[in-house]
XYZ file of C-alpha atoms in Angstrom:
647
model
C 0.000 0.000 0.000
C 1.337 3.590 -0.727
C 1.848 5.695 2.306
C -0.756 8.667 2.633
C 1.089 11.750 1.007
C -1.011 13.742 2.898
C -0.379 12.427 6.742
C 3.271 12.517 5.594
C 3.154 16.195 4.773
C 1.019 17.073 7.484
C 3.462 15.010 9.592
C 6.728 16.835 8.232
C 4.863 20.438 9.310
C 4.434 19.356 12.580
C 7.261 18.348 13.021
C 9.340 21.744 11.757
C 6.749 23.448 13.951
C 7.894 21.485 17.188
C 11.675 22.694 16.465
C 10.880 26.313 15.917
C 11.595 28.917 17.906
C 9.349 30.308 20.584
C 8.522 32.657 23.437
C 6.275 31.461 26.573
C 5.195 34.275 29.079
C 2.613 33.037 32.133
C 2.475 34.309 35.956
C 0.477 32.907 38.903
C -0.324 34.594 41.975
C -1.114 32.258 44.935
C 0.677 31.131 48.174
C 3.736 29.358 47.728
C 4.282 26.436 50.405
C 7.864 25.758 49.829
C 10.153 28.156 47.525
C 13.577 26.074 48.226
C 11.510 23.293 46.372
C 9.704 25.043 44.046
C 13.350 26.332 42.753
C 15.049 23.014 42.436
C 11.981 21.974 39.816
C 12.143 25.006 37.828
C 16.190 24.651 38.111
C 15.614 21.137 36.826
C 13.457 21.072 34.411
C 14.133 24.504 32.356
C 17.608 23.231 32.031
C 16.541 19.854 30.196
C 14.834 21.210 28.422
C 17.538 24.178 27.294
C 14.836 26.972 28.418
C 16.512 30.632 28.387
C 15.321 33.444 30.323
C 13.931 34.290 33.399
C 12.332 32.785 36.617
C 11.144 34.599 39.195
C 9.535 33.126 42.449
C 7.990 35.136 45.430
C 5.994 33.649 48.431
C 2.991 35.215 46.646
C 3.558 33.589 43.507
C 5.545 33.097 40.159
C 6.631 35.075 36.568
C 8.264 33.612 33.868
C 9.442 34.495 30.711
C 11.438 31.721 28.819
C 11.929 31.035 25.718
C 13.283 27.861 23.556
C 12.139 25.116 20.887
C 8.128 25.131 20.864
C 8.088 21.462 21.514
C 10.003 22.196 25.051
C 7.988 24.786 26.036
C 4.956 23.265 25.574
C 6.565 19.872 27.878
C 8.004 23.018 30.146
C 3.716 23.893 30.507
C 2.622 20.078 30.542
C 5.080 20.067 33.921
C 3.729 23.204 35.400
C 0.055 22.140 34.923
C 0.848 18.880 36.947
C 1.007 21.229 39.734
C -2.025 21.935 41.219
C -0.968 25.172 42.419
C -0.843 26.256 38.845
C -4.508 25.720 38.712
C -5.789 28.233 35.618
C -2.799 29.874 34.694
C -2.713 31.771 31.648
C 0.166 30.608 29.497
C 0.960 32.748 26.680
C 2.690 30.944 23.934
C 4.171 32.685 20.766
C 6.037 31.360 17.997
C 8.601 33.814 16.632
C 12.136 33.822 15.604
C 15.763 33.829 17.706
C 16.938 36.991 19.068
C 17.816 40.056 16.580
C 21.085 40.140 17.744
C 23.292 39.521 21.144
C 22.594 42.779 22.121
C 18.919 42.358 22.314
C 19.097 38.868 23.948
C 21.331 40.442 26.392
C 18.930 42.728 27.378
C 16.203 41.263 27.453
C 17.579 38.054 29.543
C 17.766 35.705 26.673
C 21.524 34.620 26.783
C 20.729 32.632 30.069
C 18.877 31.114 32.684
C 18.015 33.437 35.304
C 15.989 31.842 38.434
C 15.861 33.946 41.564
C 13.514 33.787 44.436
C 12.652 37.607 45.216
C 9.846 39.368 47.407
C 8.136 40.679 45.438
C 6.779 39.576 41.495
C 6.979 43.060 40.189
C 7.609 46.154 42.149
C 4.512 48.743 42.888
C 6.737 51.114 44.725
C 10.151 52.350 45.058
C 9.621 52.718 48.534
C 11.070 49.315 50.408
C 9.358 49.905 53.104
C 6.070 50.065 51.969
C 3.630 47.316 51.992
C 2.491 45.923 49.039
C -1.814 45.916 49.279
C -2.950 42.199 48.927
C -3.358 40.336 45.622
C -6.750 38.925 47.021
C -8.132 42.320 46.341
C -7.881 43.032 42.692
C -10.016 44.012 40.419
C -12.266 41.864 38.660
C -10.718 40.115 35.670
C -12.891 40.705 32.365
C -12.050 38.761 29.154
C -10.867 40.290 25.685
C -14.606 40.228 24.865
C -16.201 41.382 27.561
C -13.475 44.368 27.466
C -14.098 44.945 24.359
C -18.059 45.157 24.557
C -17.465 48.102 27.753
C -15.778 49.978 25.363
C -18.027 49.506 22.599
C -21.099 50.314 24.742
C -19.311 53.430 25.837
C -18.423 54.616 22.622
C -21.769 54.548 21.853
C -23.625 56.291 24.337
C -24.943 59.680 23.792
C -25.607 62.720 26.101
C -29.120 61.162 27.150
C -26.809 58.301 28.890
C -27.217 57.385 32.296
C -24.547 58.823 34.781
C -23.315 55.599 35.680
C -22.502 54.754 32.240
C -20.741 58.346 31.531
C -18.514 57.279 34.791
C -16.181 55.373 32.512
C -12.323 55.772 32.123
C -9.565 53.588 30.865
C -6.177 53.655 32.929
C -2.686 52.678 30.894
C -0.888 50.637 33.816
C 2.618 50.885 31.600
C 5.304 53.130 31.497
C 5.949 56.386 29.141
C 8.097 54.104 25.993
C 5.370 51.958 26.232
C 2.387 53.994 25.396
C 4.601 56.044 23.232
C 4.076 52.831 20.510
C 0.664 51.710 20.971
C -2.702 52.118 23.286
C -6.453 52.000 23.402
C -8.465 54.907 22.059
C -12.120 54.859 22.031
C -14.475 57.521 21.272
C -16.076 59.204 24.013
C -14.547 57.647 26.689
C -10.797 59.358 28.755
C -7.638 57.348 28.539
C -5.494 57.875 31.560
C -1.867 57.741 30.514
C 0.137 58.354 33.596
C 3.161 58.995 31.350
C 5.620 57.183 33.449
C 9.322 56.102 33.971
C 8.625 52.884 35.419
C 5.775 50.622 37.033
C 6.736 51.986 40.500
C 6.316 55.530 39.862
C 2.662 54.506 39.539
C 1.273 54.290 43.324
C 2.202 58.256 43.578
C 0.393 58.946 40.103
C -2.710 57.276 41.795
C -2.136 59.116 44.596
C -1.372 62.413 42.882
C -4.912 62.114 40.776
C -7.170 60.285 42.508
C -9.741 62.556 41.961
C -9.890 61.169 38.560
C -10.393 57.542 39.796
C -13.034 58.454 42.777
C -16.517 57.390 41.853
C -15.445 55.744 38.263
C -15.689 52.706 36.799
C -12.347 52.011 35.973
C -10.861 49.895 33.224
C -7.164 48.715 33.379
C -5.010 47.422 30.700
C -0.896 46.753 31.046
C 0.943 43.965 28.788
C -0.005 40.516 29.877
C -2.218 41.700 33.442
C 0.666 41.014 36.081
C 0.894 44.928 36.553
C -2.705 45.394 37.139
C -3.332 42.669 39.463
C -0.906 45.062 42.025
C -1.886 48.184 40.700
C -6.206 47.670 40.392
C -5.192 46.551 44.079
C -3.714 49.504 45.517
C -6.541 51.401 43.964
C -9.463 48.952 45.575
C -7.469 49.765 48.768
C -8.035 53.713 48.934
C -11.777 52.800 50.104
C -14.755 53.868 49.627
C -15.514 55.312 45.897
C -12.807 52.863 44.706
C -14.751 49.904 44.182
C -15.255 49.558 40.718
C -11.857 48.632 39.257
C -11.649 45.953 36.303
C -8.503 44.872 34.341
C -8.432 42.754 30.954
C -7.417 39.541 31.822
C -4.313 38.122 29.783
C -3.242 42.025 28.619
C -3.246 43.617 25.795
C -1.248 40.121 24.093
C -4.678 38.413 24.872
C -6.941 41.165 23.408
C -4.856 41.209 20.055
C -4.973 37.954 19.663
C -8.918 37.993 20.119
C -8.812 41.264 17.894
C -6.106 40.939 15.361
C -7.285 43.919 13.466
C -6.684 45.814 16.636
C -10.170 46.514 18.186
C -9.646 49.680 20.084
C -6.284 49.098 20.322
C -3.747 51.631 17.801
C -0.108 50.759 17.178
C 1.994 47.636 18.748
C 2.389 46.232 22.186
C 5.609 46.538 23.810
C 6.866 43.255 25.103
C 9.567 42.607 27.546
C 11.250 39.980 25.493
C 13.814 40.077 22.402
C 10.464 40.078 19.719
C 10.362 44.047 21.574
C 6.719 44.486 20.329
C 4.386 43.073 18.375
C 1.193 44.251 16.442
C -2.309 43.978 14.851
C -2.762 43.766 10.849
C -3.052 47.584 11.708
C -0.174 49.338 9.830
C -0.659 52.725 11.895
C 2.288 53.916 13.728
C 1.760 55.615 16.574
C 5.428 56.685 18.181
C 8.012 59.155 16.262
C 11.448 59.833 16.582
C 13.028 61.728 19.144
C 14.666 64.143 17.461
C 13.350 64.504 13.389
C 9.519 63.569 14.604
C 9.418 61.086 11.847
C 6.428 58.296 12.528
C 8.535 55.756 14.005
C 7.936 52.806 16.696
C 10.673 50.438 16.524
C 12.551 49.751 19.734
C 15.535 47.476 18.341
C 18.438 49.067 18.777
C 17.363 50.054 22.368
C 19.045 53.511 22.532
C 17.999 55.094 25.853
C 18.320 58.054 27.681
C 21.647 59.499 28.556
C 20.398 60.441 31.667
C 17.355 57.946 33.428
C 18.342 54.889 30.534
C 14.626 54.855 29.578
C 14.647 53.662 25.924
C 13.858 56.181 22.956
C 12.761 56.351 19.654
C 15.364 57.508 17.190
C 14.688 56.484 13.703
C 17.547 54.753 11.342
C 18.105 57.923 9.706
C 19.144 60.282 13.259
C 20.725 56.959 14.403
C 23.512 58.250 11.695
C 24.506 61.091 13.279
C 27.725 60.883 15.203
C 28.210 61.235 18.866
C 24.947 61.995 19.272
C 23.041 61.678 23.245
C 19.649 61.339 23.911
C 17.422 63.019 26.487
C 14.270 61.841 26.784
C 10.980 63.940 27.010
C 10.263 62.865 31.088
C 14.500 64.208 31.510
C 13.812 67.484 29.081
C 10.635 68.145 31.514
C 13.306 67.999 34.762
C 14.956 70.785 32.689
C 18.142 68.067 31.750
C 20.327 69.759 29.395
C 18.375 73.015 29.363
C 22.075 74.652 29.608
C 22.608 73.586 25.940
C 19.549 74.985 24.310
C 21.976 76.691 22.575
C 23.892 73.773 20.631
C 20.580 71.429 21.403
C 18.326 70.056 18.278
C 15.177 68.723 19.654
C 16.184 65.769 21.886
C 19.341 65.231 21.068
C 22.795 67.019 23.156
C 25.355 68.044 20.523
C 27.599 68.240 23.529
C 27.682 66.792 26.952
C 26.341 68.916 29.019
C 29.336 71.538 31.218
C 29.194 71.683 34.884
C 26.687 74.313 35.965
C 28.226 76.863 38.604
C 26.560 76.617 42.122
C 27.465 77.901 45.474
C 26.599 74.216 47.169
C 29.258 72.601 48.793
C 29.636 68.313 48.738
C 30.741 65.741 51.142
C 33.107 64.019 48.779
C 34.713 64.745 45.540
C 32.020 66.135 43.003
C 31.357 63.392 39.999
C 32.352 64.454 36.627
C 30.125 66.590 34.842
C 30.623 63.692 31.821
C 28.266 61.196 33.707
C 24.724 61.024 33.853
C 22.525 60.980 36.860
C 21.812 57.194 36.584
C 24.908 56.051 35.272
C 24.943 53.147 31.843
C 25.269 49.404 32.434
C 29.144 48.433 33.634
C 29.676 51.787 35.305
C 30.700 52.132 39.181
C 27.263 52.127 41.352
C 26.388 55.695 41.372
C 26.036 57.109 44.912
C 22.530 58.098 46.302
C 22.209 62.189 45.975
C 21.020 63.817 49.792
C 20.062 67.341 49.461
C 20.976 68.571 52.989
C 18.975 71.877 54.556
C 20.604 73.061 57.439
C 19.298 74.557 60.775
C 18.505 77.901 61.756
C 21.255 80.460 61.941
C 23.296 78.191 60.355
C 24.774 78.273 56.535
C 26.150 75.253 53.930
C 29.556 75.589 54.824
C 28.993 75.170 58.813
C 26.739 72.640 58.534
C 28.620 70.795 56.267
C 31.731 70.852 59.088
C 29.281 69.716 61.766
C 28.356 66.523 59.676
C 31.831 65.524 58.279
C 31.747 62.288 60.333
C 28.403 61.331 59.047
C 30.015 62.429 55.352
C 32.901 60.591 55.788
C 30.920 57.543 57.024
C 28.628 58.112 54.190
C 31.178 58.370 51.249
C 30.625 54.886 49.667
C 27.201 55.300 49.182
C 26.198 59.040 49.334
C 26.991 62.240 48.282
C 25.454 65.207 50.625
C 25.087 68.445 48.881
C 24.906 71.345 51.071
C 22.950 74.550 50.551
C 22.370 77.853 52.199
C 18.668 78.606 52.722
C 17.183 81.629 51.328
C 16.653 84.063 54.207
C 19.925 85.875 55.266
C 19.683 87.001 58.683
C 21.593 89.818 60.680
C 24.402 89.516 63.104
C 23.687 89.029 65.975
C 25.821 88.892 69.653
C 24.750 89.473 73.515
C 26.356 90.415 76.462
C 28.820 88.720 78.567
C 30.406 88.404 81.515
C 34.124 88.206 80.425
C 35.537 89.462 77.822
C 35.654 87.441 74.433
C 36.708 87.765 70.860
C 33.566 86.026 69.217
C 36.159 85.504 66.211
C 34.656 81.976 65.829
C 30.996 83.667 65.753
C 29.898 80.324 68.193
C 26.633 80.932 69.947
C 27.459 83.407 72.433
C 26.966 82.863 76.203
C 23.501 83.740 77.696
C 24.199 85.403 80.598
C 24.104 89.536 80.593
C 26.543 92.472 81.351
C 25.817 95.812 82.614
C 27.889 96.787 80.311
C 28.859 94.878 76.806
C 31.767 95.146 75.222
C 31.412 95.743 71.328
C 30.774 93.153 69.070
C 33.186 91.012 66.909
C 33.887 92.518 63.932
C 31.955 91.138 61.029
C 34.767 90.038 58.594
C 36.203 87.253 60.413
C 31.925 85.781 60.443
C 30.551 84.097 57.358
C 26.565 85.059 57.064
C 24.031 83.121 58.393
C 20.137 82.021 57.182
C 17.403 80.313 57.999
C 14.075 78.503 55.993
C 11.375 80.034 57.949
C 11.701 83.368 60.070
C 9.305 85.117 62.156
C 5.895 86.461 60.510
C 7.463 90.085 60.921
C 11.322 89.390 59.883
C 12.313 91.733 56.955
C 14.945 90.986 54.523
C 17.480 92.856 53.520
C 16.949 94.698 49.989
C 19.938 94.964 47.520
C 20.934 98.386 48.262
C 20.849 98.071 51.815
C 23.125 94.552 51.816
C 26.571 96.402 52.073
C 25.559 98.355 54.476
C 24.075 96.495 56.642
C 26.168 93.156 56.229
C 28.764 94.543 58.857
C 26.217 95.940 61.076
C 25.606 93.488 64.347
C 22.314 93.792 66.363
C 22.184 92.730 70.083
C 20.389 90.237 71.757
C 17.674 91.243 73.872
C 18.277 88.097 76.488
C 19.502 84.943 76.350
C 18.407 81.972 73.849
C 15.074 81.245 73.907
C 14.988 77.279 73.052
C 11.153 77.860 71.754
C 12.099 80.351 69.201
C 11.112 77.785 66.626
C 7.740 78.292 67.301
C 7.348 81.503 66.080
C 9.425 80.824 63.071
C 6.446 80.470 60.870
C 6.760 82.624 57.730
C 9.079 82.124 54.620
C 8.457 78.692 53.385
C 6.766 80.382 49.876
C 10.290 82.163 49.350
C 12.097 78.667 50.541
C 9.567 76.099 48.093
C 10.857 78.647 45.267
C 14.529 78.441 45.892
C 14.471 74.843 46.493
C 12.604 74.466 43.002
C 15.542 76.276 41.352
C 18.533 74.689 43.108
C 16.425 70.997 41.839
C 16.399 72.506 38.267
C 20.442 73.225 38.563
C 21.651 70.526 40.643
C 19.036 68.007 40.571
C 17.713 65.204 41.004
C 18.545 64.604 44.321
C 17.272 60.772 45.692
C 16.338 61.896 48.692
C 16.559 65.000 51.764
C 18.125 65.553 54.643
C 17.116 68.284 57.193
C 18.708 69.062 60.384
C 16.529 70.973 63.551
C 14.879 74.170 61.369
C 15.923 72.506 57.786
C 13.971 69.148 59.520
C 10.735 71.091 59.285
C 11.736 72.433 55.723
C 12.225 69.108 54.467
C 8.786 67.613 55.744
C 6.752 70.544 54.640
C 8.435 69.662 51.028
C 6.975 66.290 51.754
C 4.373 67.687 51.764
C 3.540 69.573 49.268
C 5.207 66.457 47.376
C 2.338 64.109 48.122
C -0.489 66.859 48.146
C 0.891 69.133 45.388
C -1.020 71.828 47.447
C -1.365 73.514 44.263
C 2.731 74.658 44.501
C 4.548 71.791 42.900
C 3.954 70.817 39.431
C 3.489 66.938 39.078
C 7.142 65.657 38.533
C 8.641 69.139 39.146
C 10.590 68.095 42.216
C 10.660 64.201 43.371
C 12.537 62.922 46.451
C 12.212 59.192 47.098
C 13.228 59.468 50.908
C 14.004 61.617 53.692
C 15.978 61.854 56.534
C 14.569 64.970 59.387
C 17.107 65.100 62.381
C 16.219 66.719 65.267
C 12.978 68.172 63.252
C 9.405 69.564 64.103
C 6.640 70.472 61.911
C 4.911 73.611 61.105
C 1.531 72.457 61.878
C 0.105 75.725 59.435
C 2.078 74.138 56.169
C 0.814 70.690 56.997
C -2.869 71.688 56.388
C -4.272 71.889 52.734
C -7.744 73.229 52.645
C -7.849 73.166 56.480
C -8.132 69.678 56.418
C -4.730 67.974 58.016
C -2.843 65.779 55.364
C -3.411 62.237 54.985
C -0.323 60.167 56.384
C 2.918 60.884 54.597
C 4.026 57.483 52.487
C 7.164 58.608 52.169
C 10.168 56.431 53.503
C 11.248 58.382 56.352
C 14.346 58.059 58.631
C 13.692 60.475 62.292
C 16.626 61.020 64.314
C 16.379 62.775 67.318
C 17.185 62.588 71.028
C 15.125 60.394 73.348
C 13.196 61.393 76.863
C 16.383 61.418 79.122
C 18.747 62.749 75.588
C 20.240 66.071 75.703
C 19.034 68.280 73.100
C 17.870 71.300 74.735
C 16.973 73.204 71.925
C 14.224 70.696 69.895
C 12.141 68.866 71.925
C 11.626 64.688 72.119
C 7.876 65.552 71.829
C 8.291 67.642 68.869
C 10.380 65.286 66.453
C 7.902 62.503 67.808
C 4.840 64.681 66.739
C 7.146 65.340 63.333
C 7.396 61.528 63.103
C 3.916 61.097 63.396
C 2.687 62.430 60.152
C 4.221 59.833 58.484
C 2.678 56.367 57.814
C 4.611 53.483 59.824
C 4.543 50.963 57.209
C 7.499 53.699 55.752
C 8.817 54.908 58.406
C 12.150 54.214 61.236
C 13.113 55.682 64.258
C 16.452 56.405 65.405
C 16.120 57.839 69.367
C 19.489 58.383 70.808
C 20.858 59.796 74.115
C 22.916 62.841 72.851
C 22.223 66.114 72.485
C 21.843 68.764 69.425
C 23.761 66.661 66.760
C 23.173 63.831 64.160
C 25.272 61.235 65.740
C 27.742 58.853 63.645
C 28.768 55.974 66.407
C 27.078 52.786 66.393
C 24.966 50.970 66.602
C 22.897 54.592 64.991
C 24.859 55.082 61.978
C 24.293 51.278 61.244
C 20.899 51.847 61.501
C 21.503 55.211 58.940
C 23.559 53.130 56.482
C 20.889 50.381 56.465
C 18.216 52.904 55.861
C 19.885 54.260 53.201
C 21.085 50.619 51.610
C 17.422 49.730 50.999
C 17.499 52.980 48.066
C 20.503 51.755 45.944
């Protein structure tokens, strides 16, 4: 009998199929019994079967992204499924070809086989200290279909519609390159594109514009869904008015391949293996090049920024130009490389940018004006930048000699920058019972003289400032500077340790300053404010998480801070007389205990200070000496942990 020609064709297809190349992408979120063992058979059986790529395994769950022959992956999925814990997983299974290049396996993890058991499956904030909500509490899962008919239904409503049907909006859970090459548009109904760096920038978008969440139904949409389970959680956990959250189960990948004309969807999906992105039968391109505006939208020779890395579009024909740097739009909006606006064209730096002239001051040498802020792959760890605000009646270059321990202890991972605050205030000296020089302009002695002897001359005292100053301080104007620079006023008793409470004014003229020393010398990772610069640096915490209609979203960030010996203006932690919400800002608060012996800022008011921020974000450093940051241990461990959770 003559074989079937058919079978034997249909048996050869199959058979090229099974050795082709392909990508598998799944994740799983449920308890995790034992990870030690749960590592051993991913160890095991990815490596028989000559899997590449990653692994990652939290008590909460798994996400994978391999890739290898189709016929392995799909035994890789056969294993997986015997595991009951992988009950209804969602594998996502793509044929496609090898890598592009070495490069782009490189990046994208493909070289090797990567298996690590971390804490969390992807990370909703930068803050370490911040607890993640609970998985449990997601929003509702919809399929590509039932997606799709929301956003069909809304589309289609008219003005006569009811109100809880105009209460639509669609939230993009990925970050700034992403949307940049595809997204959903429908008629009639808002897309929320946070327009961010990456996934963990999100919680303080939410936060930042709630208002456009509140009493919505909202739709969410990332890549594959991973992102939204965390994200459509943290939402569902701001309460009431928060409820109705939904996400599109399996990601956009799933709603494309439901939709292969593109449904609602415009332009490609960005994927976080080496295809980069893939598409719809839809030939519209959505991105354009960075610098010539060209319609453009393919990632593949992953240039990035020159100052955060994010990846940017440059077309094939800028890509010519030599010694060329990128700065991406989020970068040009943080005014990086506005000193070259000059020799600029569009996005791209003709030069590298020259060292901007500033009157701070650093704890170590400064780094070369030649390296970005986040420096490329195989450079030295950069250092973490601390803006440092220093107390009352104090100035950069004092304050930077009183912490040169905690500098010194610092200089492996930290650079301080030190500057003077904006209010200059007068000379000022009181009487005394001997006779002194004052060359050293210490705080004089508080006990009075019938008769004083003149004050120390002026020249041999560098000025002083302060961040907030009483409600009737006046400045001195520009003609009356010379003048009165060498004039000395004196003292009308001894130090009053409660003068800090009627320091109350000046924090509009402060916020301002700040905002220009960020644009020059920024970013800085995080604060640090010392006594009267404490209470600077939480009210700029403040107005961080609140905006309270001063701070532009993304106009000055700081991922931590650090308040030593601080207290709070209770006035500038108000916004609409309503106090502030907790602070979710990781916080460090060092300051002396009950029985310490700082006489001038009380335990009580650093512990009020402390307060206002959440706990789940917050440590507490209590130690026994007086007016000082101290550097011995075991409280500079504590300082150098604190910081080593931010690198």
């Amino acid at each position: 009998m003559e074989p079937n020609i058919n079978n034997k064709d249909h048996e050869e297809r199959e058979d090229e199929e099974e050795d082709q190349y392909g990508v598998l992408l799944y994740y799983k979120y449920t308890q995790i019994p034992d990870l030690d063992e749960l590592f051993t058979f991913y160890h095991s059986n990815c490596n028989s079967l000559s899997l590449l790529g990653r692994v990652r395994i939290s008590p909460l769950g798994v996400n994978v992204t391999v890739g290898g022959k189709l016929s392995a992956l799909k035994k890789h999925i056969a294993a997986v499924e015997s595991n009951s814990l992988f009950q209804g997983t969602d594998f996502k299974l793509a044929a496609c070809g090898r890598p592009l290049n070495d490069k782009v396996a490189e990046e994208c993890g493909f070289t090797s086989l990567s298996i690590r058991i971390v804490k969390e499956l992807v990370t909703l904030s930068s803050n370490p200290l911040l607890k993640s909500p609970e998985f449990s509490d997601a929003g509702k899962h919809l399929s590509a279909d039932e997606f799709h008919s929301m956003l069909q239904r809304a589309g289609q409503l008219d003005k006569e519609s009811t109100e809880r049907d105009r209460k639509l909006v669609l939230l993009d859970a990925r970050n700034l390159y992403e949307t940049r090459i595809g997204k959903f548009h429908t008629p009639d109904v808002e897309t929320l594109d946070p327009g961010i760096r990456q996934y963990s920038d999100l919680p303080s978008w939410i936060d930042d514009n709630s208002d456009q969440l509140q009493g919505k139904n909202v739709l969410m949409y990332c890549t594959g869904g991973i992102r939204c389970e965390m994200a459509s959680a943290y939402i569902r956990s701001k309460g009431a008015g928060y409820e109705n959250v939904f996400q599109l189960f399996g990601g956009i990948q799933r709603y494309l391949e439901q939709f292969p004309h593109g449904g609602f969807f415009r332009g490609k999906n960005f994927v976080f293996d080496h295809r980069i992105s893939v598409g719809s039968s839809d030939a519209n391109i959505l991105g354009t090049c960075l610098l010539c505006g060209v319609s453009f939208d393919d990632y593949s020779s992953r240039l990035r920024c020159c100052y955060c890395r994010m990846l940017v579009l440059v077309c094939e024909s800028c890509q010519q130009r030599k010694g060329s740097v990128y700065v991406c739009e989020l970068c040009k909006n943080h005014h990086k490389g506005v000193e070259l606006v000059s020799s600029s064209e569009n996005g791209r730096l003709s030069s590298i940018p020259q060292q901007i002239e500033r009157e701070t001051v650093s704890s170590d040498a400064k780094p070369s004006p030649q390296l970005p802020w986040r420096q490329a792959v195989g450079c030295p760890p950069r250092k973490l930048r601390i803006l440092c605000l220093h107390g009352f009646r104090q100035n950069a270059s004092s304050f930077k000699g009183r912490t040169a321990s905690l500098a010194k202890k610092l200089k492996n991972i930290a650079e301080l920058v030190f500057v003077d605050a904006p209010h200059e205030l007068p000379f000022i000296y009181q009487p005394s019972t001997v006779t002194e020089s004052h060359q050293n302009c210490t705080s004089p002695p508080s006990s009075l003289l019938q008769q004083s002897p003149p004050p120390p001359p002026s020249e041999h005292c560098r000025k002083k400032f302060a961040w907030f100053v009483a409600p009737d301080f006046r400045g001195k104007s520009e003609s009356e500077s010379d003048n009165l620079d060498r004039e000395w006023k004196m003292g009308d008793g001894p130090f009053d340790p409660l003068q800090y409470q009627q320091q109350t004014a000046g924090f509009e003229e402060s916020l301002a300053y700040i905002k220009t020393v960020y644009a020059q010398e920024g970013p800085f990772d995080g604060l640090l404010g010392f006594s009267q610069g404490a209470a600077m640096a939480a009210a700029l915490v403040c107005a961080q998480q609140t905006r309270r209609r001063l701070l532009q979203t993304g106009e000055m960030e700081f991922g931590f801070v650090i308040l030593c010996s601080g207290f709070g203006l209770m006035k500038l932690m108000e916004v609409e007389e309503e106090k502030i919400q907790m602070l979710k800002c990781p916080s460090l608060h060092i300051f002396g205990s009950d029985h310490g012996k700082d006489r001038q800022i009380a335990n009580q008011a650093s512990r009020k200070l402390a307060s206002l921020f959440d706990d789940g974000c917050s440590v507490t450093i209590e130690h026994d000496s007086g007016h000082i940051i101290p550097t011995r241990p075991p409280y500079i461990d504590q300082v150098k942990d604190f910081l080593g959770r931010f690198l």
